[in-house]
Coordinates of C-alpha atoms and ligand atoms in Angstrom, one line a residue:
X236 CA 75.8 65.2 102.9
X237 CA 77.9 67.2 100.4
X238 CA 81.3 67.3 99.6
X239 CA 81.4 70.9 100.3
X240 CA 80.4 70.3 104.2
X241 CA 83.8 70.3 105.3
X242 CA 84.1 74.0 104.0
X243 CA 81.8 75.5 106.5
X244 CA 84.4 77.7 107.8
X245 CA 85.3 79.0 104.7
X246 CA 81.8 79.7 103.6
X247 CA 81.8 82.0 106.7
X248 CA 84.8 83.7 106.3
X249 CA 84.3 84.5 102.5
X250 CA 80.7 86.1 103.3
X251 CA 82.3 88.0 106.4
X252 CA 84.9 89.7 104.1
X253 CA 82.2 90.4 101.4
X254 CA 80.2 92.1 104.0
X255 CA 79.2 95.7 103.0
X256 CA 79.3 95.3 99.3
X257 CA 82.9 97.2 99.0
X258 CA 86.1 95.7 97.0
X259 CA 87.2 92.4 98.9
X260 CA 90.5 92.5 100.5
X261 CA 91.1 89.0 99.2
X262 CA 91.5 88.1 95.6
X263 CA 90.9 91.9 94.9
X264 CA 89.6 91.9 91.3
X265 CA 92.3 94.5 89.3
X266 CA 89.9 95.6 86.9
X267 CA 92.5 97.7 84.8
X268 CA 96.3 97.8 85.3
X269 CA 98.0 101.0 84.1
X270 CA 101.7 100.6 85.1
X271 CA 103.7 98.7 87.3
X272 CA 102.5 100.8 90.5
X273 CA 99.3 101.8 89.4
X274 CA 95.8 99.9 88.8
X275 CA 92.2 100.5 88.6
X276 CA 90.0 98.6 91.4
X277 CA 86.5 99.2 91.9
X278 CA 86.4 102.1 89.7
X279 CA 88.9 104.1 91.6
X280 CA 92.9 104.6 90.6
X281 CA 95.0 103.1 93.4
X282 CA 98.7 102.8 94.2
X283 CA 99.7 99.6 94.3
X284 CA 101.6 98.6 97.3
X285 CA 100.7 95.0 97.5
X286 CA 102.5 93.3 94.5
X287 CA 106.1 91.4 94.3
X288 CA 107.0 94.0 91.7
X289 CA 110.1 94.9 93.4
X290 CA 112.1 96.4 90.6
X291 CA 108.9 97.4 88.5
X292 CA 109.9 95.2 85.4
X293 CA 106.5 94.2 84.4
X294 CA 106.3 97.1 82.2
X295 CA 110.1 97.8 81.2
X296 CA 110.4 98.5 77.5
X297 CA 112.9 96.0 76.7
X298 CA 111.1 93.1 78.9
X299 CA 108.0 94.0 76.8
X300 CA 109.6 94.2 73.3
X301 CA 111.5 90.3 74.0
X302 CA 107.9 89.1 74.7
X303 CA 106.3 90.1 71.8
X304 CA 109.3 89.3 69.5
X305 CA 109.2 86.0 71.2
X306 CA 105.7 85.3 70.3
X307 CA 106.3 86.3 66.5
X308 CA 109.1 84.3 66.4
X309 CA 108.1 81.2 68.6
X310 CA 104.7 81.3 69.0
X311 CA 102.3 81.6 72.2
X312 CA 103.1 78.2 73.6
X313 CA 105.4 75.5 73.4
X314 CA 102.5 72.8 74.0
X315 CA 105.0 70.4 75.4
X316 CA 107.2 69.2 78.3
X317 CA 110.6 70.0 77.9
X318 CA 111.0 66.2 78.2
X319 CA 109.2 66.2 75.0
X320 CA 108.6 69.0 72.4
X321 CA 109.1 72.1 74.9
X322 CA 112.8 72.3 75.1
X323 CA 113.5 75.3 73.1
X324 CA 116.5 77.3 72.7
X325 CA 115.1 80.3 74.6
X326 CA 114.9 77.8 78.0
X327 CA 118.1 76.5 77.7
X328 CA 119.5 80.0 77.1
X329 CA 118.0 81.3 80.1
X330 CA 118.9 78.4 82.3
X331 CA 122.4 79.0 81.2
X332 CA 122.4 82.9 81.7
X333 CA 121.0 82.2 85.4
X334 CA 123.6 79.5 86.2
X335 CA 126.4 82.0 84.8
X336 CA 125.3 84.8 86.8
X337 CA 126.0 82.8 89.7
X338 CA 129.1 81.0 88.4
X339 CA 127.4 77.8 89.0
X340 CA 127.5 74.4 87.0
X341 CA 123.7 73.8 86.4
X342 CA 120.5 75.6 86.1
X343 CA 117.0 74.2 85.6
X344 CA 113.9 76.6 84.6
X345 CA 110.7 75.2 85.9
X346 CA 107.1 76.5 84.6
X347 CA 106.5 78.4 88.0
X348 CA 108.7 79.0 91.2
X349 CA 106.0 76.8 93.2
X350 CA 107.0 74.0 90.6
X351 CA 110.7 74.8 91.2
X352 CA 110.4 73.9 94.9
X353 CA 108.1 70.9 94.4
X354 CA 110.5 69.8 91.5
X355 CA 113.8 70.5 93.7
X356 CA 112.6 68.8 96.8
X357 CA 110.8 66.2 95.6
X358 CA 113.7 65.4 93.4
X359 CA 116.5 65.8 95.9
X360 CA 115.3 64.0 98.7
X361 CA 114.2 60.6 98.5
X362 CA 113.5 57.3 100.4
X363 CA 115.9 57.2 103.7
X364 CA 116.9 60.6 103.2
X365 CA 115.8 64.1 105.3
X366 CA 114.4 67.4 104.8
X367 CA 114.8 69.9 107.4
X368 CA 112.8 73.0 106.8
X369 CA 112.0 76.1 108.5
X370 CA 108.7 75.9 110.0
X371 CA 107.4 79.3 108.4
X372 CA 108.4 78.1 104.8
X373 CA 106.3 78.8 101.8
X374 CA 103.5 76.6 101.0
X375 CA 105.3 75.3 98.0
X376 CA 108.0 74.3 100.0
X377 CA 105.7 72.4 102.3
X378 CA 104.0 70.6 99.4
X379 CA 107.3 69.9 98.0
X380 CA 108.3 67.9 101.1
X381 CA 104.9 66.1 100.8
X382 CA 105.5 65.0 97.2
X383 CA 109.0 63.7 98.1
X384 CA 109.5 60.3 99.9
X385 CA 111.8 61.6 102.6
X386 CA 110.9 62.3 106.1
X387 CA 110.6 65.8 106.8
X388 CA 111.2 67.4 110.1
X389 CA 110.6 71.3 110.8
X390 CA 112.8 73.4 112.7
X391 CA 111.6 76.3 114.6
X392 CA 111.3 79.6 112.4
X393 CA 115.0 81.4 111.9
X394 CA 116.4 79.4 114.9
X395 CA 119.7 78.1 114.0
X396 CA 120.0 76.6 117.5
X397 CA 117.1 74.3 117.1
X398 CA 118.2 73.4 113.6
X399 CA 121.8 72.3 115.4
X400 CA 120.0 70.2 117.4
X401 CA 117.8 68.3 115.0
X402 CA 121.0 67.8 113.1
X403 CA 122.7 66.4 115.8
X404 CA 120.0 63.9 116.5
X405 CA 120.2 62.7 113.1
X406 CA 124.1 61.6 113.7
X407 CA 125.4 60.4 110.5
X408 CA 122.0 60.7 108.5
X409 CA 122.7 64.6 108.6
X410 CA 124.7 63.8 105.7
X411 CA 121.7 62.4 104.0
X412 CA 119.6 65.7 105.0
X413 CA 118.7 68.7 102.8
X414 CA 118.1 71.9 105.2
X415 CA 115.6 74.1 103.5
X416 CA 115.1 78.0 104.5
X417 CA 114.2 81.3 102.5
X418 CA 116.2 84.4 102.6
X419 CA 113.7 86.8 103.2
X420 CA 110.3 85.7 104.4
X421 CA 107.5 87.5 102.6
X422 CA 104.8 87.5 105.5
X423 CA 106.7 89.2 108.2
X424 CA 109.5 90.8 105.9
X425 CA 112.2 89.2 108.2
X426 CA 115.4 87.7 106.8
X427 CA 117.0 84.4 107.7
X428 CA 120.1 84.1 109.7
X429 CA 122.0 82.8 106.9
X430 CA 125.5 82.8 108.0
X431 CA 124.4 80.8 111.2
X432 CA 122.5 78.3 109.3
X433 CA 125.5 77.8 107.1
X434 CA 127.9 77.2 109.9
X435 CA 125.3 74.7 111.5
X436 CA 125.1 72.8 108.0
X437 CA 128.6 72.7 107.3
X438 CA 129.3 71.4 111.1
X439 CA 126.7 68.4 110.5
X440 CA 127.7 67.8 106.7
X441 CA 124.4 68.6 105.3
X442 CA 123.3 70.2 102.5
X443 CA 121.5 73.7 102.1
X444 CA 118.9 75.0 99.7
X445 CA 118.1 78.6 100.0
X446 CA 114.9 79.8 98.5
X447 CA 115.6 83.3 97.3
X448 CA 112.1 84.1 95.7
X449 CA 111.7 87.5 97.4
X450 CA 115.3 88.5 97.7
X451 CA 116.7 87.7 94.3
X452 CA 116.8 91.3 92.2
X453 CA 116.8 93.0 95.6
X454 CA 120.0 92.1 97.5
X455 CA 123.6 91.7 96.3
X456 CA 125.9 93.7 94.0
X457 CA 124.5 91.6 90.8
X458 CA 120.9 91.3 92.5
X459 CA 121.7 87.7 92.8
X460 CA 120.0 87.7 96.4
X461 CA 120.9 87.4 100.3
X462 CA 123.7 84.6 99.6
X463 CA 125.4 86.8 96.9
X464 CA 125.1 90.0 99.4
X465 CA 126.4 87.8 102.8
X466 CA 129.4 86.4 100.4
X467 CA 128.0 82.8 101.0
X468 CA 127.5 81.7 97.4
X469 CA 130.2 79.4 98.2
X470 CA 128.7 77.6 100.9
X471 CA 125.0 77.1 99.7
X472 CA 124.4 74.1 97.4
X473 CA 121.1 75.2 95.6
X474 CA 119.2 78.2 95.1
X475 CA 115.6 78.2 94.4
X476 CA 113.8 81.1 92.7
X477 CA 111.0 82.7 90.7
X478 CA 110.4 85.0 87.6
X479 CA 107.3 86.3 89.0
X480 CA 108.5 88.8 91.7
X481 CA 111.4 90.9 90.7
X482 CA 112.0 89.6 87.3
X483 CA 108.3 90.6 86.6
X484 CA 107.2 87.5 84.6
X485 CA 106.1 84.1 85.4
X486 CA 108.3 80.8 85.8
X487 CA 111.2 79.5 88.2
X488 CA 114.6 78.2 88.9
X489 CA 116.7 75.7 90.8
X490 CA 120.2 76.3 90.2
X491 CA 123.5 74.7 91.7
X492 CA 127.1 74.3 92.0
X493 CA 127.0 70.8 91.6
X494 CA 126.7 69.6 87.9
X495 CA 124.5 66.8 88.9
X496 CA 121.6 68.9 89.4
X497 CA 121.2 68.1 85.6
X498 CA 120.2 64.6 86.9
X499 CA 117.1 66.0 88.3
X500 CA 115.6 66.5 85.0
X501 CA 115.3 62.8 84.8
X502 CA 113.5 62.5 88.0
X503 CA 111.4 65.3 88.9
X504 CA 107.9 65.1 87.9
X505 CA 107.1 68.8 88.3
X506 CA 109.6 69.3 85.6
X507 CA 108.5 66.2 83.5
X508 CA 104.8 66.4 83.4
X509 CA 104.0 69.6 82.7
X510 CA 104.4 72.0 79.6
X511 CA 107.4 74.3 79.4
X512 CA 106.8 77.8 80.0
X513 CA 105.6 80.0 77.1
X514 CA 108.5 81.5 74.9
X515 CA 107.0 85.4 75.9
X516 CA 107.6 84.5 79.2
X517 CA 111.2 83.3 78.6
X518 CA 112.0 85.9 76.6
X519 CA 110.8 88.7 78.8
X520 CA 112.6 86.9 81.8
X521 CA 115.7 86.7 80.0
X522 CA 115.5 90.8 79.2
X523 CA 114.6 91.1 82.7
X524 CA 117.8 88.9 84.3
X525 CA 120.0 91.2 82.3
X526 CA 118.5 94.4 83.6
X527 CA 118.8 92.7 87.4
X528 CA 122.3 92.0 86.9
X529 CA 123.2 95.6 85.9
X530 CA 120.4 97.2 88.2
X531 CA 122.1 98.8 90.9
X532 CA 119.9 102.3 90.1
X533 CA 116.7 100.2 90.4
X534 CA 118.1 98.4 93.7
X535 CA 119.0 101.9 95.1
X536 CA 115.9 103.5 94.4
X537 CA 114.2 100.4 96.0
X538 CA 116.0 100.4 99.1
X539 CA 115.7 104.6 99.7
X540 CA 111.7 103.9 99.7
X541 CA 112.3 100.8 101.8
X542 CA 114.1 103.0 104.8
X543 CA 111.9 105.8 104.4
X544 CA 108.7 103.5 105.1
X545 CA 110.3 101.6 107.9
X546 CA 111.3 104.8 109.7
X547 CA 108.0 106.3 109.2
X548 CA 106.0 103.1 110.2
X549 CA 108.0 102.9 113.2
X550 CA 107.5 106.8 114.0
X551 CA 103.6 106.2 113.6
X552 CA 103.7 103.6 116.5
X553 CA 103.0 100.5 114.2
X554 CA 104.3 97.0 115.2
X555 CA 106.2 95.5 112.3
X556 CA 107.4 92.1 111.4
X557 CA 111.0 92.6 111.0
X558 CA 113.7 94.7 112.9
X559 CA 115.4 96.0 109.8
X560 CA 113.9 98.0 106.7
X561 CA 113.3 95.9 103.5
X562 CA 111.3 95.8 100.7
X563 CA 108.2 94.0 102.4
X564 CA 107.0 96.0 105.3
X565 CA 104.6 94.1 107.5
X566 CA 102.1 95.7 110.1
X567 CA 101.2 93.1 112.5
X568 CA 97.9 93.2 114.5
X569 CA 96.5 90.6 117.3
X570 CA 92.9 91.7 116.0
X571 CA 91.6 90.5 112.6
X572 CA 89.2 93.7 112.9
X573 CA 92.5 96.2 113.5
X574 CA 94.2 94.5 110.4
X575 CA 90.9 94.6 108.4
X576 CA 90.0 98.5 109.4
X577 CA 93.7 99.6 108.3
X578 CA 93.5 97.7 105.1
X579 CA 90.3 99.5 104.2
X580 CA 91.6 102.6 105.4
X581 CA 94.6 102.4 103.1
X582 CA 92.4 101.3 100.1
X583 CA 89.7 104.4 100.8
X584 CA 93.1 106.5 100.9
X585 CA 94.1 105.1 97.4
X586 CA 96.3 102.5 98.5
X587 CA 96.3 98.9 97.6
X588 CA 98.1 96.6 99.8
X589 CA 98.0 92.8 101.1
X590 CA 95.8 91.9 104.2
X591 CA 96.5 88.4 105.4
X592 CA 94.7 86.8 108.2
X593 CA 94.7 83.7 110.2
X594 CA 95.0 80.5 109.5
X595 CA 97.2 81.6 106.6
X596 CA 99.6 83.6 108.8
X597 CA 101.8 82.6 111.8
X598 CA 100.9 82.9 115.4
X599 CA 97.1 84.2 114.7
X600 CA 98.6 87.3 113.8
X601 CA 96.6 89.6 110.8
X602 CA 99.0 91.3 108.9
X603 CA 98.9 94.0 106.5
X604 CA 101.7 93.5 104.2
X605 CA 103.0 96.8 102.2
X606 CA 105.2 95.7 99.5
X607 CA 107.7 98.3 97.6
X608 CA 108.9 98.9 94.1
X609 CA 111.7 100.9 92.3
X610 CA 109.1 102.0 90.1
X611 CA 107.0 103.6 93.1
X612 CA 107.8 107.8 93.1
X613 CA 108.5 109.8 95.7
X614 CA 105.0 111.0 95.8
X615 CA 103.6 107.5 95.9
X616 CA 105.4 106.8 99.2
X617 CA 104.4 110.1 100.3
X618 CA 100.6 109.3 100.0
X619 CA 101.4 105.5 101.7
X620 CA 102.9 107.2 104.4
X621 CA 100.1 109.9 105.1
X622 CA 97.7 107.3 104.6
X623 CA 99.0 105.1 107.6
X624 CA 99.5 108.7 109.4
X625 CA 95.7 108.9 109.1
X626 CA 95.2 105.6 110.5
X627 CA 98.0 105.5 113.0
X628 CA 95.4 104.8 116.2
X629 CA 95.0 101.6 114.9
X630 CA 98.9 100.9 115.1
X631 CA 98.8 101.8 118.6
X632 CA 98.9 99.0 121.2
X633 CA 95.4 99.1 122.7
X634 CA 93.9 98.6 119.0
X635 CA 96.5 95.9 118.3
X636 CA 95.4 93.8 121.3
X637 CA 91.8 94.6 120.9
X638 CA 90.1 91.1 120.5
Ligands
PMP836 N1 108.8 80.4 97.3 C1 108.3 81.3 98.0 C2 109.1 82.0 99.3 C3 107.2 82.3 97.6 O1 107.2 83.5 98.2 C4 106.5 81.8 96.4 C5 105.4 83.1 95.9 N2 104.8 83.7 96.7 C6 107.0 81.0 95.6 C7 108.0 80.2 95.8 C8 106.4 80.6 94.5 O2 106.7 81.4 93.4 P1 105.6 81.2 92.0 O3 104.5 82.6 92.3 O4 106.7 81.8 91.0 O5 104.9 80.2 91.9

């Protein structure tokens, strides 16, 4: 009897992915990173089209300089929680800058985006309160619910009518309910119907938290996300985000129109019981935030790529996860073999993407996820599209449906 016996399925899956001795599609070893869009993997230089580096800021000159200067000035780490010795001026300045960008009262920085969701959900919703979450939410949202003492209810993905029904059933308790959705879902690249969700939550007097992890920097005139783009910032109570995607660093945040968000610092365990972010991470993120706010040029380049790839993928007969273009283009397959074959074909053609397979995917689908960056050149896009064209037979319905 071993504690590891229960991992038989994982053992089999790991072994099958390693078959053939090539580069594994999961936890792919990145040997050398050359730029935001280029790396050497398995001895070959590839175009990176499977990161969350939407604006390409990981190699931005100002962000790098800010990180280096912060190490020189404040050291490599804080070695303490925000509640103890880790409450540096840089953390406080970044929180203020984030909240000011939204014109909101309060902002809290967490050490990762994962912890931001854990800290916000477990802190905001407690005993005798309710969390009503989109069923396809990121693991950090579901884990935040588990850490909270609130009752968690899931509603059908992107279905405001189901949300309406479930809030209706809660009656007066709807006012003690926090609705939690993402704005851009990164598995399929689809967007939440935020206008309808806001209508429903207002009608029932509930609260709303939107995770803009994949949309911050990407949508809106100032890059603040889909809520900004849709003019909904006055209707949303909390926004969670991460530094690890458009901002090119590591860390996370929760912002609110409500000044009382500050009280979360006193109760939120994922905020209290962990070291605060390292000074270089905070400084690079602050520099990246300035770039995001004035980054219409970067967004235009990203969206140009997004439209081109979306149109070409449709023309080639692939089944996409979202009806509209976006920085995430998900190619859906019923068969794991077809998904794996496309991932491998793209890899062999010099393009790194993400492969997602059951049980980590919705509806048992296998998904090849291509993500774009403002740092991609037109030639990178041509290479991605040529590789998709060379394997277009895998995107055709018979291959998609093969068991
Ligand atoms: N929320 C969503 C929607 C995400 O996709 C992610 C990361 N993939 C996170 C939160 C967690 O962010 P981080 O990587 O900063 O922990």
